Tab-separated table of C-alpha atoms in Angstrom:
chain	number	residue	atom	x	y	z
A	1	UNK	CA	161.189	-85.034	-80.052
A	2	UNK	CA	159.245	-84.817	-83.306
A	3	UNK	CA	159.545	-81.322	-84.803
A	4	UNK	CA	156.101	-81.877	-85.757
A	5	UNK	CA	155.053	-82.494	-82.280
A	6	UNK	CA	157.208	-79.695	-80.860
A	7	UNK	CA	155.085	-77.182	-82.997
A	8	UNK	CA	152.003	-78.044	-81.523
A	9	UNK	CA	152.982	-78.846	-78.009
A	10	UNK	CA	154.173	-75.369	-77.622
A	11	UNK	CA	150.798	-73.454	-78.204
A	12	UNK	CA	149.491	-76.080	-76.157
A	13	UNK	CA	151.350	-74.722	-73.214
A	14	UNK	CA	150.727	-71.321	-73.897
A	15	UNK	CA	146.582	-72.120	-73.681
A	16	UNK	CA	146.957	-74.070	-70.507
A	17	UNK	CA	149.115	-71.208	-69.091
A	18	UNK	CA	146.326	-68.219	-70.006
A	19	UNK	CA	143.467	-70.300	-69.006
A	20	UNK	CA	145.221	-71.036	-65.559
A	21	UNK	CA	145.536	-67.259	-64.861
A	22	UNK	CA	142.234	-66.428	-66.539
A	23	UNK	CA	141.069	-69.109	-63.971
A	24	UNK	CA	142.957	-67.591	-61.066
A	25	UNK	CA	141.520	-63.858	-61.987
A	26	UNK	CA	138.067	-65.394	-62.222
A	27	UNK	CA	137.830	-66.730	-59.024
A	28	UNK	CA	139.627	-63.687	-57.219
A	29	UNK	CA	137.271	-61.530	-58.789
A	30	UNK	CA	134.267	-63.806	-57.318
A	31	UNK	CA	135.810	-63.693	-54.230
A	32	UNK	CA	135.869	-59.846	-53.745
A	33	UNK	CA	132.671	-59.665	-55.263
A	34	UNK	CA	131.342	-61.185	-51.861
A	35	UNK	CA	132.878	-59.027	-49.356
A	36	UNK	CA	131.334	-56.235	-47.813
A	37	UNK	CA	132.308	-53.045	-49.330
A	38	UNK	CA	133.264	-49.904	-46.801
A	39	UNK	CA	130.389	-47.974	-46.455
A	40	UNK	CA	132.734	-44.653	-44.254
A	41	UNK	CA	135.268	-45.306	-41.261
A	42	UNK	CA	132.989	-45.375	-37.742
A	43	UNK	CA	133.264	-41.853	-35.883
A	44	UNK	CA	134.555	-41.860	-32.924
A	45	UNK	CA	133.224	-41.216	-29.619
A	46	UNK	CA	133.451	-40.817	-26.301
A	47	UNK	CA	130.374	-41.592	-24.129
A	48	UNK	CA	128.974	-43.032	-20.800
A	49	UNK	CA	128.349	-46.576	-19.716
A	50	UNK	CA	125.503	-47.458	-17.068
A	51	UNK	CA	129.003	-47.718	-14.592
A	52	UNK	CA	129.918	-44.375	-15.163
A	53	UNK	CA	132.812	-45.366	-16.891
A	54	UNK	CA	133.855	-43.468	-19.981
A	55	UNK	CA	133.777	-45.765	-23.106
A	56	UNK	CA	135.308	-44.526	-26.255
A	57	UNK	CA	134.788	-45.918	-29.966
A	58	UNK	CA	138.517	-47.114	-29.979
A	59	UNK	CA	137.798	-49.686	-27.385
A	60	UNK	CA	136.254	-51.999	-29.326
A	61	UNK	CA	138.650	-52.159	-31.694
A	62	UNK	CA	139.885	-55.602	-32.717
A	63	UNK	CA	135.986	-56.731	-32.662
A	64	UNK	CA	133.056	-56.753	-34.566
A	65	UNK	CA	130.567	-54.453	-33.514
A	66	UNK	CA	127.054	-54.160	-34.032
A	67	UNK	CA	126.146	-50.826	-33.062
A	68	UNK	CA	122.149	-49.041	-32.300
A	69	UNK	CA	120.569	-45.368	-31.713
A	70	UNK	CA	117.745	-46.212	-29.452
A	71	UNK	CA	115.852	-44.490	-26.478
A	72	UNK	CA	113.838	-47.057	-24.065
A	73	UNK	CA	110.647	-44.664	-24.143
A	74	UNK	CA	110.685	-45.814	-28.140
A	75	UNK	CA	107.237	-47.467	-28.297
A	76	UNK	CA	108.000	-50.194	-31.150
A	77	UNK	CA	111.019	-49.596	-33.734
A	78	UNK	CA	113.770	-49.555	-30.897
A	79	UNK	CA	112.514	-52.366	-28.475
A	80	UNK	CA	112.249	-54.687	-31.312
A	81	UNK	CA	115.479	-53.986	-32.711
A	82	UNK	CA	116.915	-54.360	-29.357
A	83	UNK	CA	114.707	-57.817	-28.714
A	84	UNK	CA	116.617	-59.446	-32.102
A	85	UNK	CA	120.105	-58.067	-31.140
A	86	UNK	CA	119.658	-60.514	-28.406
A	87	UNK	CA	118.263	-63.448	-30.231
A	88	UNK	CA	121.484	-62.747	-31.954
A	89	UNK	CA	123.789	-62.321	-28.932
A	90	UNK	CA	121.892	-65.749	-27.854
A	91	UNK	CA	123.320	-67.593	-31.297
A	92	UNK	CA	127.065	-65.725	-31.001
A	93	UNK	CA	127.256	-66.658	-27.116
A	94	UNK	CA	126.522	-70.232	-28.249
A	95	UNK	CA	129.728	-69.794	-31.193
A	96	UNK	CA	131.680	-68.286	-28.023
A	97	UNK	CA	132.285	-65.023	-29.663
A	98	UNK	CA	129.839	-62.806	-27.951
A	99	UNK	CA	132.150	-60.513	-25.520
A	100	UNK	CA	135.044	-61.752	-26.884
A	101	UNK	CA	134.975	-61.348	-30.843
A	102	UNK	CA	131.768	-59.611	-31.057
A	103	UNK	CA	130.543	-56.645	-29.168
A	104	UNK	CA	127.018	-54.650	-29.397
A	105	UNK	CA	126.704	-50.767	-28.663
A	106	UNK	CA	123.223	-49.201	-27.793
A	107	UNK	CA	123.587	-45.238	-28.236
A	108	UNK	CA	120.555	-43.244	-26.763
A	109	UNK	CA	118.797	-39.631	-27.984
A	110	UNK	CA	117.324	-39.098	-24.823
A	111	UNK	CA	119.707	-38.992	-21.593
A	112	UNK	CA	117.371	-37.195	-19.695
A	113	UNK	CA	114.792	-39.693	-19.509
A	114	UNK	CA	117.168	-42.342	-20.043
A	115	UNK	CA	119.148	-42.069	-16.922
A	116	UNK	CA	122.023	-44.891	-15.562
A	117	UNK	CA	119.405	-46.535	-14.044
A	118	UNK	CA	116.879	-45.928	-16.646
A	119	UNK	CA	119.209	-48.108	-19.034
A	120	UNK	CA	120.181	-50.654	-16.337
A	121	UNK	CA	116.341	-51.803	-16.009
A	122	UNK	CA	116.073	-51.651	-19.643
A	123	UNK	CA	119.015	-53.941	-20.405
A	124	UNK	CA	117.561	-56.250	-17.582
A	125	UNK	CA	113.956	-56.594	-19.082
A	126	UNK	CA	114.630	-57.167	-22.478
A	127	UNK	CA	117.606	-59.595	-21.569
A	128	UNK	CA	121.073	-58.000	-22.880
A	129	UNK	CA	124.085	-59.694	-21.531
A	130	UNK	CA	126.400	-56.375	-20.205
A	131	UNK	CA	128.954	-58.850	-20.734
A	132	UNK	CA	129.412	-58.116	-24.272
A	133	UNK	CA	127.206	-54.689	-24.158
A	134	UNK	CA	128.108	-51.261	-23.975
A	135	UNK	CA	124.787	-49.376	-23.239
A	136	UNK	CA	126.089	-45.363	-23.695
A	137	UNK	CA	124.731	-41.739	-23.176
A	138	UNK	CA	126.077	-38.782	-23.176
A	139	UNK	CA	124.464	-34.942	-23.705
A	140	UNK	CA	121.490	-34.710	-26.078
A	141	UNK	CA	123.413	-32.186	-28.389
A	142	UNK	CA	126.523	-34.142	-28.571
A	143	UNK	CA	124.687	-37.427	-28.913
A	144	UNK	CA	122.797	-35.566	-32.060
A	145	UNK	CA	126.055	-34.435	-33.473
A	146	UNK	CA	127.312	-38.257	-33.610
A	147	UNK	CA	124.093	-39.744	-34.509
A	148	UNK	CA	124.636	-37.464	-37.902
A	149	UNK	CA	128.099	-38.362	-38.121
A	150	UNK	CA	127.047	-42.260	-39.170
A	151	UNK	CA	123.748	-40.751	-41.181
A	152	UNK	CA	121.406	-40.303	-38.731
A	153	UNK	CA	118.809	-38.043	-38.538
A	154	UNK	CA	117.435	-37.538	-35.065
A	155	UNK	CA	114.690	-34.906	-34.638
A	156	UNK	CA	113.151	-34.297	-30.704
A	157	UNK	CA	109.578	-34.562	-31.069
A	158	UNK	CA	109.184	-33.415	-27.104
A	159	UNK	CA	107.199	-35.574	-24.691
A	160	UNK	CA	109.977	-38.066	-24.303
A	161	UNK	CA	109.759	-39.345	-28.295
A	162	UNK	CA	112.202	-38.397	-31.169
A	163	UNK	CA	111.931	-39.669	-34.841
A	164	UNK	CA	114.926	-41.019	-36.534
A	165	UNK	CA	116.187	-42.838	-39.427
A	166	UNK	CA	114.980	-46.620	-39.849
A	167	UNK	CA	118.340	-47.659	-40.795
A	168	UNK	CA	120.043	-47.012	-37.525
A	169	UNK	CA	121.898	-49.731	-37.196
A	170	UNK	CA	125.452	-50.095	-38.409
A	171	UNK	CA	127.990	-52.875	-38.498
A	172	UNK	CA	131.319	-52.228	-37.835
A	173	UNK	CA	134.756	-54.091	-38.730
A	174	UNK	CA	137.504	-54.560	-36.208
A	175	UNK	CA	139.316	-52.047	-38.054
A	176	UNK	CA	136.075	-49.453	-37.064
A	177	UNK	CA	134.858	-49.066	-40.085
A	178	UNK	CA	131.174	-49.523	-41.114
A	179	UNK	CA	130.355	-52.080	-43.588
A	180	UNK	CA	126.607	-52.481	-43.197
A	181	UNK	CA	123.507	-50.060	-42.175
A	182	UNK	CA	120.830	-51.895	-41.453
A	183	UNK	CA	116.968	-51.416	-41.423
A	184	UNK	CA	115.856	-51.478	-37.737
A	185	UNK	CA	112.509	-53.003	-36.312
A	186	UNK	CA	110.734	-55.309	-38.413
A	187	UNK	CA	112.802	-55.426	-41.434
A	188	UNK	CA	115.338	-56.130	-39.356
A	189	UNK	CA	117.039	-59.906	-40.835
A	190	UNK	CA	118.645	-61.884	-38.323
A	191	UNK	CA	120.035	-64.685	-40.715
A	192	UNK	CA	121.516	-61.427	-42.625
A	193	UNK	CA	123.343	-59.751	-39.786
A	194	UNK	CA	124.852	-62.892	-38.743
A	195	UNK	CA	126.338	-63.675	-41.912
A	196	UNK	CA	127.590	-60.631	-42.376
A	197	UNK	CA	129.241	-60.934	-39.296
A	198	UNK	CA	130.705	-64.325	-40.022
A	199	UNK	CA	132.449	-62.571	-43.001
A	200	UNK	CA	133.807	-59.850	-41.362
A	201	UNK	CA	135.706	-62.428	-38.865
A	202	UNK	CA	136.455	-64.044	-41.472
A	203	UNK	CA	138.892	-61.300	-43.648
């Protein structure tokens, strides 16, 4: 080979080389740049289906889970959050991952009022599949003591109400940890929560 042409293939190499791994850094960098950062690991818990059946937080590991504080008597945040949780368990039972990838957890403040069957008539008016639902209660105090464990705020106003945090719902990874909080109600974005759940099946 020319000597000539040896001296200026060389460098040649070199710049191919660093702008391959430059490439390779840039586009790993992108790529964690788009996942959803860790916001805590989920508390655990240990509360009461409309069955009777005692449901703990490490059941649904190994799924997604999209998880509310509610109580039925709620006169507009809850019921609407509740309403596009299942226009969204419509759109995952149509992937085939509600139930099976995907799993949604309604907590509620108020066990007295909402009894069992309180929760069972609920879940039947406003159309939740109990296939892929766990609807759970447990005592007021307790419930309290969670709700603040994944930054809630839940005051008793009496008369059946209680005021709590708009963002009160969280999205958990199948490793139980939360990745999102959400805005309930209104604000709530459909197109948002699904595609953050498409990620997190994704990893």
């Amino acid at each position: 080979m020319n000597p000539k042409l040896r001296s200026y293939l060389f460098p040649c190499l070199l710049a191919v080389l660093f702008l391959g791994i430059a490439a390779y850094i840039l586009v790993g960098s992108l790529g964690s740049a788009s996942s959803i950062p860790v916001v805590q690991a989920a508390p655990n818990f240990e509360l009461t289906n409309v069955d009777g059946q005692q449901i703990k937080a490490s059941d649904n590991a190994g799924k997604v889970v999209l998880m509310e504080f509610m109580f039925t008597s709620c006169p507009d945040i809850c019921p609407v959050t509740t309403y596009k949780m299942v226009q969204l368990q419509e759109k995952l039972k149509q992937q085939g991952l509600f139930g099976d990838k995907v799993r949604f957890v309604a907590v509620t403040f108020d066990p007295e009022r909402d009894t069992p069957e309180a929760l069972q008539k609920y879940a039947e008016r406003m159309g939740m599949d109990m296939s892929g639902w766990h609807v759970l209660r447990g005592e007021e105090a307790a419930t309290k003591e969670l709700a603040a464990q994944y930054g809630i705020n839940v005051v008793n106003m009496g008369d059946g109400q209680f005021v709590h945090n708009v963002t009160s719902l969280q999205l958990i990874d199948p490793n139980q940890q939360i990745r999102r909080v959400y805005e309930m109600g209104d604000g709530m974005n459909n197109e948002e929560v699904l595609q953050d759940i498409a990620v997190l099946l994704d990893e």
